[in-house]
Structure formats: C-alpha cells, structure tokens
Amino acid sequence: MVEIYSDGEAALASAPGGPADGIALIAGTGAVAVRITDRVCAATAGGDGWLLGDDGAGFWLGREAVRAALRMADGRGGRTALAGMAGHAFGLPRDVLPPSPHDPADWPRERRESYRIRLLPAVMDRHPVRLAELAPLVAGAAEEGDAVASEILAAAAGHLVDLVRALDPRAGERIVATGGLLGPEGPLAAPLVARLRPLGLAPDLVTDGCRGAVTLARLAV
C-alpha cells in the first residue's frame, strides 16, 4: 500500500507528539500555510509561486535585496550594505561597487550608473527563482545592524504571519514552522515567534518534515 502526503502534512506531524491537527507554516524558496485536520490538508493560504505570491519567502527576500540595492544606486533608497553584497554576488567589477554603505559620497553618480547598468542584465540573465540565493545576504546584513535589511526581514515575517492569520488560528492550537527560513536556525524564526505570541500561538520550530514522514508511515502500517 502506498499513501501520499503533502509537505505540510509531514511538517505538522514532525512536531513533538506527532499532532494530527493544527497549522503548518513552511517558508523556504516559497511560502505556504496549511491547516491540517485529522492529518489531512483542509485549507491552504499562499503557496502561489514566485510570480503571484510567496511573499516573505526566499525569492521575495532576494528580490527585495536587489530592489534595495537599485534604489540606493539611483538615489531613491536608504544606504545599505546590500548594494555591495548583491553586486559582489552577481560578479560586478569592484570599481563600480559602493566602497561603504555609510558614506554615499564615496559612491559618485557615474559609478552608481555603471553599477545599475551592469546589475540589471546580470539579474535578468538568471532564472528569477535564483534570486532566493540572495536571502542569506539579507539575514547577514541585518545581523550586522543594516537598517534596510532589518526592515526587509521584519516585512517578511509580517507576510508569513498573514498566511497564518488567513487560516483563522485559535489561541493555543498547535502550529509548526519549518523550511530554510523558519527552522530552529532560520533567520525568520525569531521575528515570527515574536509576532505570533500576541495571537496566543507558540510555534514548534522543526528542521524539516522527515520526522513527520516517519510518523505518518508508521501510522499507515
């Protein structure tokens, strides 16, 4: 006998005790929240893919990093280390990168124009989903005190909480958070926990759904 379960169902079952009911929130390259009832998916929020959704997930973070870099370059946005980090990630020549995010005078207009001219085609030349590879840069910059990066992370956590809210959570019910951004060491784990606390929710942070897959397999046997 073969039984097929979704990643959301496996994620919820990965929590201590292998719960059968609750909400699973998964955020990696994409983002989705799933309500599980009697170990079966009953409703979903998000998971619409990089073009139409996945706000707060890895692709969204990477795109916001590049947008912040471009806004700093053309004078519309705040100073941020993300400009130099994104330029380096896309292999831009060192002589067009900002020497310091703290002193825009060190990044004259002609160099900023050269930066933009090179960064845009470098981004467009890759598959859009690969922007998710820049998500760790946002987390790293935020850890170093970069205000723009910190704002991006806070906004991402807000989007993920919106996914949970869409499933009408009840105070105290089981919720599991997992994926590259929400595991025990994930960059969005702490801000997510802080934002869910006022809703009476305390998520279990799990690395992946492997434990849940084993639990479901045992139950099937």
PDB file of C-alpha atoms in Angstrom:
ATOM      1  CA  MET A   1       0.000   0.000   0.000  1.00  0.00           C
ATOM      2  CA  VAL A   2       1.254   3.468  -0.902  1.00  0.00           C
ATOM      3  CA  GLU A   3      -0.020   6.627   0.744  1.00  0.00           C
ATOM      4  CA  ILE A   4       0.991  10.109  -0.385  1.00  0.00           C
ATOM      5  CA  TYR A   5       1.119  13.080   1.959  1.00  0.00           C
ATOM      6  CA  SER A   6       1.931  16.728   1.304  1.00  0.00           C
ATOM      7  CA  ASP A   7       4.918  18.501   2.811  1.00  0.00           C
ATOM      8  CA  GLY A   8       2.519  20.417   5.056  1.00  0.00           C
ATOM      9  CA  GLU A   9       1.050  17.223   6.474  1.00  0.00           C
ATOM     10  CA  ALA A  10       4.520  15.814   7.087  1.00  0.00           C
ATOM     11  CA  ALA A  11       5.649  19.090   8.648  1.00  0.00           C
ATOM     12  CA  LEU A  12       2.848  19.142  11.219  1.00  0.00           C
ATOM     13  CA  ALA A  13       3.466  15.514  12.136  1.00  0.00           C
ATOM     14  CA  SER A  14       7.128  16.400  12.779  1.00  0.00           C
ATOM     15  CA  ALA A  15       6.231  18.352  15.905  1.00  0.00           C
ATOM     16  CA  PRO A  16       6.683  16.644  19.291  1.00  0.00           C
ATOM     17  CA  GLY A  17       3.891  14.141  19.792  1.00  0.00           C
ATOM     18  CA  GLY A  18       3.082  13.976  16.072  1.00  0.00           C
ATOM     19  CA  PRO A  19      -0.111  16.096  16.232  1.00  0.00           C
ATOM     20  CA  ALA A  20      -2.965  15.281  13.874  1.00  0.00           C
ATOM     21  CA  ASP A  21      -4.500  18.781  13.838  1.00  0.00           C
ATOM     22  CA  GLY A  22      -3.058  22.256  13.564  1.00  0.00           C
ATOM     23  CA  ILE A  23      -1.297  24.605  11.170  1.00  0.00           C
ATOM     24  CA  ALA A  24       1.958  24.067   9.304  1.00  0.00           C
ATOM     25  CA  LEU A  25       3.863  27.106   8.028  1.00  0.00           C
ATOM     26  CA  ILE A  26       6.616  26.409   5.521  1.00  0.00           C
ATOM     27  CA  ALA A  27       8.995  29.071   4.213  1.00  0.00           C
ATOM     28  CA  GLY A  28      11.975  28.353   2.007  1.00  0.00           C
ATOM     29  CA  THR A  29      12.181  29.497  -1.603  1.00  0.00           C
ATOM     30  CA  GLY A  30       8.381  29.772  -1.437  1.00  0.00           C
ATOM     31  CA  ALA A  31       5.896  30.125   1.411  1.00  0.00           C
ATOM     32  CA  VAL A  32       2.633  28.393   2.316  1.00  0.00           C
ATOM     33  CA  ALA A  33       0.479  27.827   5.378  1.00  0.00           C
ATOM     34  CA  VAL A  34      -1.646  24.695   5.632  1.00  0.00           C
ATOM     35  CA  ARG A  35      -4.416  23.781   8.045  1.00  0.00           C
ATOM     36  CA  ILE A  36      -4.312  20.078   8.830  1.00  0.00           C
ATOM     37  CA  THR A  37      -7.357  18.248  10.186  1.00  0.00           C
ATOM     38  CA  ASP A  38      -7.053  14.577  11.141  1.00  0.00           C
ATOM     39  CA  ARG A  39      -3.678  14.535   9.324  1.00  0.00           C
ATOM     40  CA  VAL A  40      -5.225  15.726   6.042  1.00  0.00           C
ATOM     41  CA  CYS A  41      -4.863  19.134   4.408  1.00  0.00           C
ATOM     42  CA  ALA A  42      -8.126  21.029   4.895  1.00  0.00           C
ATOM     43  CA  ALA A  43      -7.164  24.547   3.724  1.00  0.00           C
ATOM     44  CA  THR A  44      -4.169  26.456   2.419  1.00  0.00           C
ATOM     45  CA  ALA A  45      -3.012  30.074   2.286  1.00  0.00           C
ATOM     46  CA  GLY A  46      -0.267  31.205  -0.055  1.00  0.00           C
ATOM     47  CA  GLY A  47       1.947  28.851  -1.992  1.00  0.00           C
ATOM     48  CA  ASP A  48       1.121  30.666  -5.224  1.00  0.00           C
ATOM     49  CA  GLY A  49       4.650  30.680  -6.628  1.00  0.00           C
ATOM     50  CA  TRP A  50       7.219  33.413  -7.157  1.00  0.00           C
ATOM     51  CA  LEU A  51       5.272  35.278  -9.849  1.00  0.00           C
ATOM     52  CA  LEU A  52       1.980  35.613  -7.987  1.00  0.00           C
ATOM     53  CA  GLY A  53       2.804  35.127  -4.324  1.00  0.00           C
ATOM     54  CA  ASP A  54       5.266  33.598  -1.870  1.00  0.00           C
ATOM     55  CA  ASP A  55       5.599  36.931  -0.073  1.00  0.00           C
ATOM     56  CA  GLY A  56       8.141  36.739   2.736  1.00  0.00           C
ATOM     57  CA  ALA A  57       9.905  33.669   1.328  1.00  0.00           C
ATOM     58  CA  GLY A  58      13.409  33.281  -0.097  1.00  0.00           C
ATOM     59  CA  PHE A  59      12.623  34.602  -3.569  1.00  0.00           C
ATOM     60  CA  TRP A  60      10.842  37.596  -2.094  1.00  0.00           C
ATOM     61  CA  LEU A  61      13.812  38.336   0.187  1.00  0.00           C
ATOM     62  CA  GLY A  62      16.279  38.109  -2.696  1.00  0.00           C
ATOM     63  CA  ARG A  63      14.187  40.350  -4.900  1.00  0.00           C
ATOM     64  CA  GLU A  64      13.862  42.910  -2.118  1.00  0.00           C
ATOM     65  CA  ALA A  65      17.637  42.843  -1.641  1.00  0.00           C
ATOM     66  CA  VAL A  66      18.218  43.727  -5.299  1.00  0.00           C
ATOM     67  CA  ARG A  67      15.481  46.347  -5.245  1.00  0.00           C
ATOM     68  CA  ALA A  68      17.078  47.977  -2.201  1.00  0.00           C
ATOM     69  CA  ALA A  69      20.436  47.951  -3.973  1.00  0.00           C
ATOM     70  CA  LEU A  70      18.999  49.604  -7.078  1.00  0.00           C
ATOM     71  CA  ARG A  71      17.151  52.213  -5.026  1.00  0.00           C
ATOM     72  CA  MET A  72      20.337  53.121  -3.194  1.00  0.00           C
ATOM     73  CA  ALA A  73      22.175  53.366  -6.503  1.00  0.00           C
ATOM     74  CA  ASP A  74      19.711  55.743  -8.135  1.00  0.00           C
ATOM     75  CA  GLY A  75      19.194  57.836  -5.010  1.00  0.00           C
ATOM     76  CA  ARG A  76      15.677  56.739  -4.038  1.00  0.00           C
ATOM     77  CA  GLY A  77      16.533  54.439  -1.161  1.00  0.00           C
ATOM     78  CA  GLY A  78      18.444  54.330   2.060  1.00  0.00           C
ATOM     79  CA  ARG A  79      22.072  53.358   2.461  1.00  0.00           C
ATOM     80  CA  THR A  80      22.521  49.626   2.760  1.00  0.00           C
ATOM     81  CA  ALA A  81      25.274  47.045   2.652  1.00  0.00           C
ATOM     82  CA  LEU A  82      23.001  45.038   0.358  1.00  0.00           C
ATOM     83  CA  ALA A  83      24.169  47.125  -2.611  1.00  0.00           C
ATOM     84  CA  GLY A  84      27.725  45.911  -2.289  1.00  0.00           C
ATOM     85  CA  MET A  85      26.683  42.382  -1.329  1.00  0.00           C
ATOM     86  CA  ALA A  86      24.327  41.987  -4.273  1.00  0.00           C
ATOM     87  CA  GLY A  87      26.869  43.431  -6.687  1.00  0.00           C
ATOM     88  CA  HIS A  88      29.501  41.023  -5.457  1.00  0.00           C
ATOM     89  CA  ALA A  89      27.079  38.089  -5.708  1.00  0.00           C
ATOM     90  CA  PHE A  90      26.427  38.878  -9.365  1.00  0.00           C
ATOM     91  CA  GLY A  91      30.097  39.300 -10.198  1.00  0.00           C
ATOM     92  CA  LEU A  92      30.128  43.042 -10.826  1.00  0.00           C
ATOM     93  CA  PRO A  93      33.577  44.625 -11.114  1.00  0.00           C
ATOM     94  CA  ARG A  94      34.922  46.005  -7.862  1.00  0.00           C
ATOM     95  CA  ASP A  95      35.383  49.507  -9.263  1.00  0.00           C
ATOM     96  CA  VAL A  96      31.608  50.046  -9.585  1.00  0.00           C
ATOM     97  CA  LEU A  97      30.669  48.726  -6.146  1.00  0.00           C
ATOM     98  CA  PRO A  98      29.972  51.117  -3.257  1.00  0.00           C
ATOM     99  CA  PRO A  99      33.067  51.389  -1.042  1.00  0.00           C
ATOM    100  CA  SER A 100      30.893  51.853   2.034  1.00  0.00           C
ATOM    101  CA  PRO A 101      27.132  51.827   2.673  1.00  0.00           C
ATOM    102  CA  HIS A 102      27.625  54.552   5.269  1.00  0.00           C
ATOM    103  CA  ASP A 103      29.057  57.271   3.044  1.00  0.00           C
ATOM    104  CA  PRO A 104      27.271  57.764  -0.299  1.00  0.00           C
ATOM    105  CA  ALA A 105      29.775  60.484  -1.182  1.00  0.00           C
ATOM    106  CA  ASP A 106      32.276  57.656  -1.728  1.00  0.00           C
ATOM    107  CA  TRP A 107      29.986  56.283  -4.452  1.00  0.00           C
ATOM    108  CA  PRO A 108      29.795  59.022  -7.108  1.00  0.00           C
ATOM    109  CA  ARG A 109      26.928  59.190  -9.576  1.00  0.00           C
ATOM    110  CA  GLU A 110      28.910  57.866 -12.540  1.00  0.00           C
ATOM    111  CA  ARG A 111      29.887  54.739 -10.604  1.00  0.00           C
ATOM    112  CA  ARG A 112      26.325  54.249  -9.447  1.00  0.00           C
ATOM    113  CA  GLU A 113      25.130  54.447 -13.057  1.00  0.00           C
ATOM    114  CA  SER A 114      27.729  51.872 -14.077  1.00  0.00           C
ATOM    115  CA  TYR A 115      26.575  49.672 -11.210  1.00  0.00           C
ATOM    116  CA  ARG A 116      22.943  49.797 -12.358  1.00  0.00           C
ATOM    117  CA  ILE A 117      23.825  49.197 -15.995  1.00  0.00           C
ATOM    118  CA  ARG A 118      25.663  46.022 -15.018  1.00  0.00           C
ATOM    119  CA  LEU A 119      23.405  44.727 -12.229  1.00  0.00           C
ATOM    120  CA  LEU A 120      20.131  44.761 -14.145  1.00  0.00           C
ATOM    121  CA  PRO A 121      21.211  42.470 -17.030  1.00  0.00           C
ATOM    122  CA  ALA A 122      23.095  40.218 -14.600  1.00  0.00           C
ATOM    123  CA  VAL A 123      19.865  39.682 -12.660  1.00  0.00           C
ATOM    124  CA  MET A 124      17.735  39.233 -15.785  1.00  0.00           C
ATOM    125  CA  ASP A 125      20.152  36.682 -17.187  1.00  0.00           C
ATOM    126  CA  ARG A 126      19.326  34.193 -14.402  1.00  0.00           C
ATOM    127  CA  HIS A 127      16.111  32.331 -13.762  1.00  0.00           C
ATOM    128  CA  PRO A 128      14.039  34.557 -11.463  1.00  0.00           C
ATOM    129  CA  VAL A 129      13.734  31.941  -8.721  1.00  0.00           C
ATOM    130  CA  ARG A 130      17.509  32.042  -8.262  1.00  0.00           C
ATOM    131  CA  LEU A 131      17.042  35.368  -6.501  1.00  0.00           C
ATOM    132  CA  ALA A 132      16.264  33.198  -3.473  1.00  0.00           C
ATOM    133  CA  GLU A 133      20.019  32.563  -3.278  1.00  0.00           C
ATOM    134  CA  LEU A 134      20.388  36.136  -2.001  1.00  0.00           C
ATOM    135  CA  ALA A 135      18.172  35.566   1.047  1.00  0.00           C
ATOM    136  CA  PRO A 136      21.157  34.787   3.316  1.00  0.00           C
ATOM    137  CA  LEU A 137      22.651  38.159   2.384  1.00  0.00           C
ATOM    138  CA  VAL A 138      19.641  39.929   3.860  1.00  0.00           C
ATOM    139  CA  ALA A 139      19.940  37.940   7.080  1.00  0.00           C
ATOM    140  CA  GLY A 140      23.677  38.590   7.273  1.00  0.00           C
ATOM    141  CA  ALA A 141      23.312  42.321   6.698  1.00  0.00           C
ATOM    142  CA  ALA A 142      20.570  42.541   9.323  1.00  0.00           C
ATOM    143  CA  GLU A 143      22.791  40.792  11.862  1.00  0.00           C
ATOM    144  CA  GLU A 144      25.410  43.474  11.219  1.00  0.00           C
ATOM    145  CA  GLY A 145      22.876  46.187  12.027  1.00  0.00           C
ATOM    146  CA  ASP A 146      21.880  47.196   8.491  1.00  0.00           C
ATOM    147  CA  ALA A 147      18.590  49.088   8.880  1.00  0.00           C
ATOM    148  CA  VAL A 148      17.296  48.387   5.361  1.00  0.00           C
ATOM    149  CA  ALA A 149      17.968  44.662   5.669  1.00  0.00           C
ATOM    150  CA  SER A 150      16.308  44.600   9.092  1.00  0.00           C
ATOM    151  CA  GLU A 151      13.216  46.261   7.643  1.00  0.00           C
ATOM    152  CA  ILE A 152      13.086  43.638   4.876  1.00  0.00           C
ATOM    153  CA  LEU A 153      13.274  40.795   7.400  1.00  0.00           C
ATOM    154  CA  ALA A 154      10.563  42.385   9.533  1.00  0.00           C
ATOM    155  CA  ALA A 155       8.307  42.758   6.493  1.00  0.00           C
ATOM    156  CA  ALA A 156       8.943  39.133   5.533  1.00  0.00           C
ATOM    157  CA  ALA A 157       7.929  37.929   8.990  1.00  0.00           C
ATOM    158  CA  GLY A 158       4.777  40.038   8.703  1.00  0.00           C
ATOM    159  CA  HIS A 159       3.858  38.374   5.402  1.00  0.00           C
ATOM    160  CA  LEU A 160       4.296  34.921   6.936  1.00  0.00           C
ATOM    161  CA  VAL A 161       2.096  35.825   9.893  1.00  0.00           C
ATOM    162  CA  ASP A 162      -0.553  36.973   7.398  1.00  0.00           C
ATOM    163  CA  LEU A 163      -0.541  33.436   5.949  1.00  0.00           C
ATOM    164  CA  VAL A 164      -1.248  32.023   9.402  1.00  0.00           C
ATOM    165  CA  ARG A 165      -3.944  34.618  10.120  1.00  0.00           C
ATOM    166  CA  ALA A 166      -5.704  33.661   6.876  1.00  0.00           C
ATOM    167  CA  LEU A 167      -6.356  30.209   8.351  1.00  0.00           C
ATOM    168  CA  ASP A 168      -8.171  31.622  11.414  1.00  0.00           C
ATOM    169  CA  PRO A 169      -5.836  30.254  14.083  1.00  0.00           C
ATOM    170  CA  ARG A 170      -7.149  29.630  17.570  1.00  0.00           C
ATOM    171  CA  ALA A 171      -5.094  30.682  20.557  1.00  0.00           C
ATOM    172  CA  GLY A 172      -3.127  27.763  21.881  1.00  0.00           C
ATOM    173  CA  GLU A 173      -3.548  25.441  18.899  1.00  0.00           C
ATOM    174  CA  ARG A 174      -0.572  23.568  17.508  1.00  0.00           C
ATOM    175  CA  ILE A 175       1.469  25.311  14.839  1.00  0.00           C
ATOM    176  CA  VAL A 176       4.658  24.086  13.232  1.00  0.00           C
ATOM    177  CA  ALA A 177       7.121  26.286  11.349  1.00  0.00           C
ATOM    178  CA  THR A 178       9.756  24.791   9.082  1.00  0.00           C
ATOM    179  CA  GLY A 179      11.756  25.368   5.899  1.00  0.00           C
ATOM    180  CA  GLY A 180      15.071  27.039   5.251  1.00  0.00           C
ATOM    181  CA  LEU A 181      13.890  30.344   6.730  1.00  0.00           C
ATOM    182  CA  LEU A 182      11.927  29.023   9.711  1.00  0.00           C
ATOM    183  CA  GLY A 183      13.821  26.063  11.112  1.00  0.00           C
ATOM    184  CA  PRO A 184      15.492  26.347  14.533  1.00  0.00           C
ATOM    185  CA  GLU A 185      18.362  28.328  12.997  1.00  0.00           C
ATOM    186  CA  GLY A 186      16.316  30.119  10.331  1.00  0.00           C
ATOM    187  CA  PRO A 187      16.677  33.912  10.023  1.00  0.00           C
ATOM    188  CA  LEU A 188      12.914  34.459  10.268  1.00  0.00           C
ATOM    189  CA  ALA A 189      12.321  32.120  13.199  1.00  0.00           C
ATOM    190  CA  ALA A 190      12.792  34.687  15.975  1.00  0.00           C
ATOM    191  CA  PRO A 191      10.731  37.502  14.398  1.00  0.00           C
ATOM    192  CA  LEU A 192       7.986  35.008  13.531  1.00  0.00           C
ATOM    193  CA  VAL A 193       7.800  33.709  17.099  1.00  0.00           C
ATOM    194  CA  ALA A 194       7.605  37.279  18.399  1.00  0.00           C
ATOM    195  CA  ARG A 195       4.786  38.189  16.026  1.00  0.00           C
ATOM    196  CA  LEU A 196       2.757  35.050  16.731  1.00  0.00           C
ATOM    197  CA  ARG A 197       2.953  35.436  20.510  1.00  0.00           C
ATOM    198  CA  PRO A 198       0.213  38.132  20.681  1.00  0.00           C
ATOM    199  CA  LEU A 199      -2.077  35.696  18.823  1.00  0.00           C
ATOM    200  CA  GLY A 200      -1.602  33.123  21.557  1.00  0.00           C
ATOM    201  CA  LEU A 201       0.482  30.915  19.272  1.00  0.00           C
ATOM    202  CA  ALA A 202       3.825  29.337  20.131  1.00  0.00           C
ATOM    203  CA  PRO A 203       5.165  27.502  17.070  1.00  0.00           C
ATOM    204  CA  ASP A 204       7.265  24.384  17.172  1.00  0.00           C
ATOM    205  CA  LEU A 205      10.325  25.056  15.004  1.00  0.00           C
ATOM    206  CA  VAL A 206      11.397  21.913  13.156  1.00  0.00           C
ATOM    207  CA  THR A 207      14.261  21.451  10.710  1.00  0.00           C
ATOM    208  CA  ASP A 208      12.247  19.537   8.107  1.00  0.00           C
ATOM    209  CA  GLY A 209       9.419  17.051   7.671  1.00  0.00           C
ATOM    210  CA  CYS A 210      11.497  13.874   7.940  1.00  0.00           C
ATOM    211  CA  ARG A 211      10.312  13.008  11.443  1.00  0.00           C
ATOM    212  CA  GLY A 212       6.727  13.579  10.356  1.00  0.00           C
ATOM    213  CA  ALA A 213       7.147  11.374   7.309  1.00  0.00           C
ATOM    214  CA  VAL A 214       8.315   8.555   9.570  1.00  0.00           C
ATOM    215  CA  THR A 215       5.367   9.158  11.911  1.00  0.00           C
ATOM    216  CA  LEU A 216       2.881   9.015   9.041  1.00  0.00           C
ATOM    217  CA  ALA A 217       4.495   5.879   7.628  1.00  0.00           C
ATOM    218  CA  ARG A 218       4.222   4.129  10.997  1.00  0.00           C
ATOM    219  CA  LEU A 219       0.583   5.102  11.325  1.00  0.00           C
ATOM    220  CA  ALA A 220      -0.129   3.753   7.854  1.00  0.00           C
ATOM    221  CA  VAL A 221       1.394   0.418   8.818  1.00  0.00           C
TER     222      VAL A 221
END
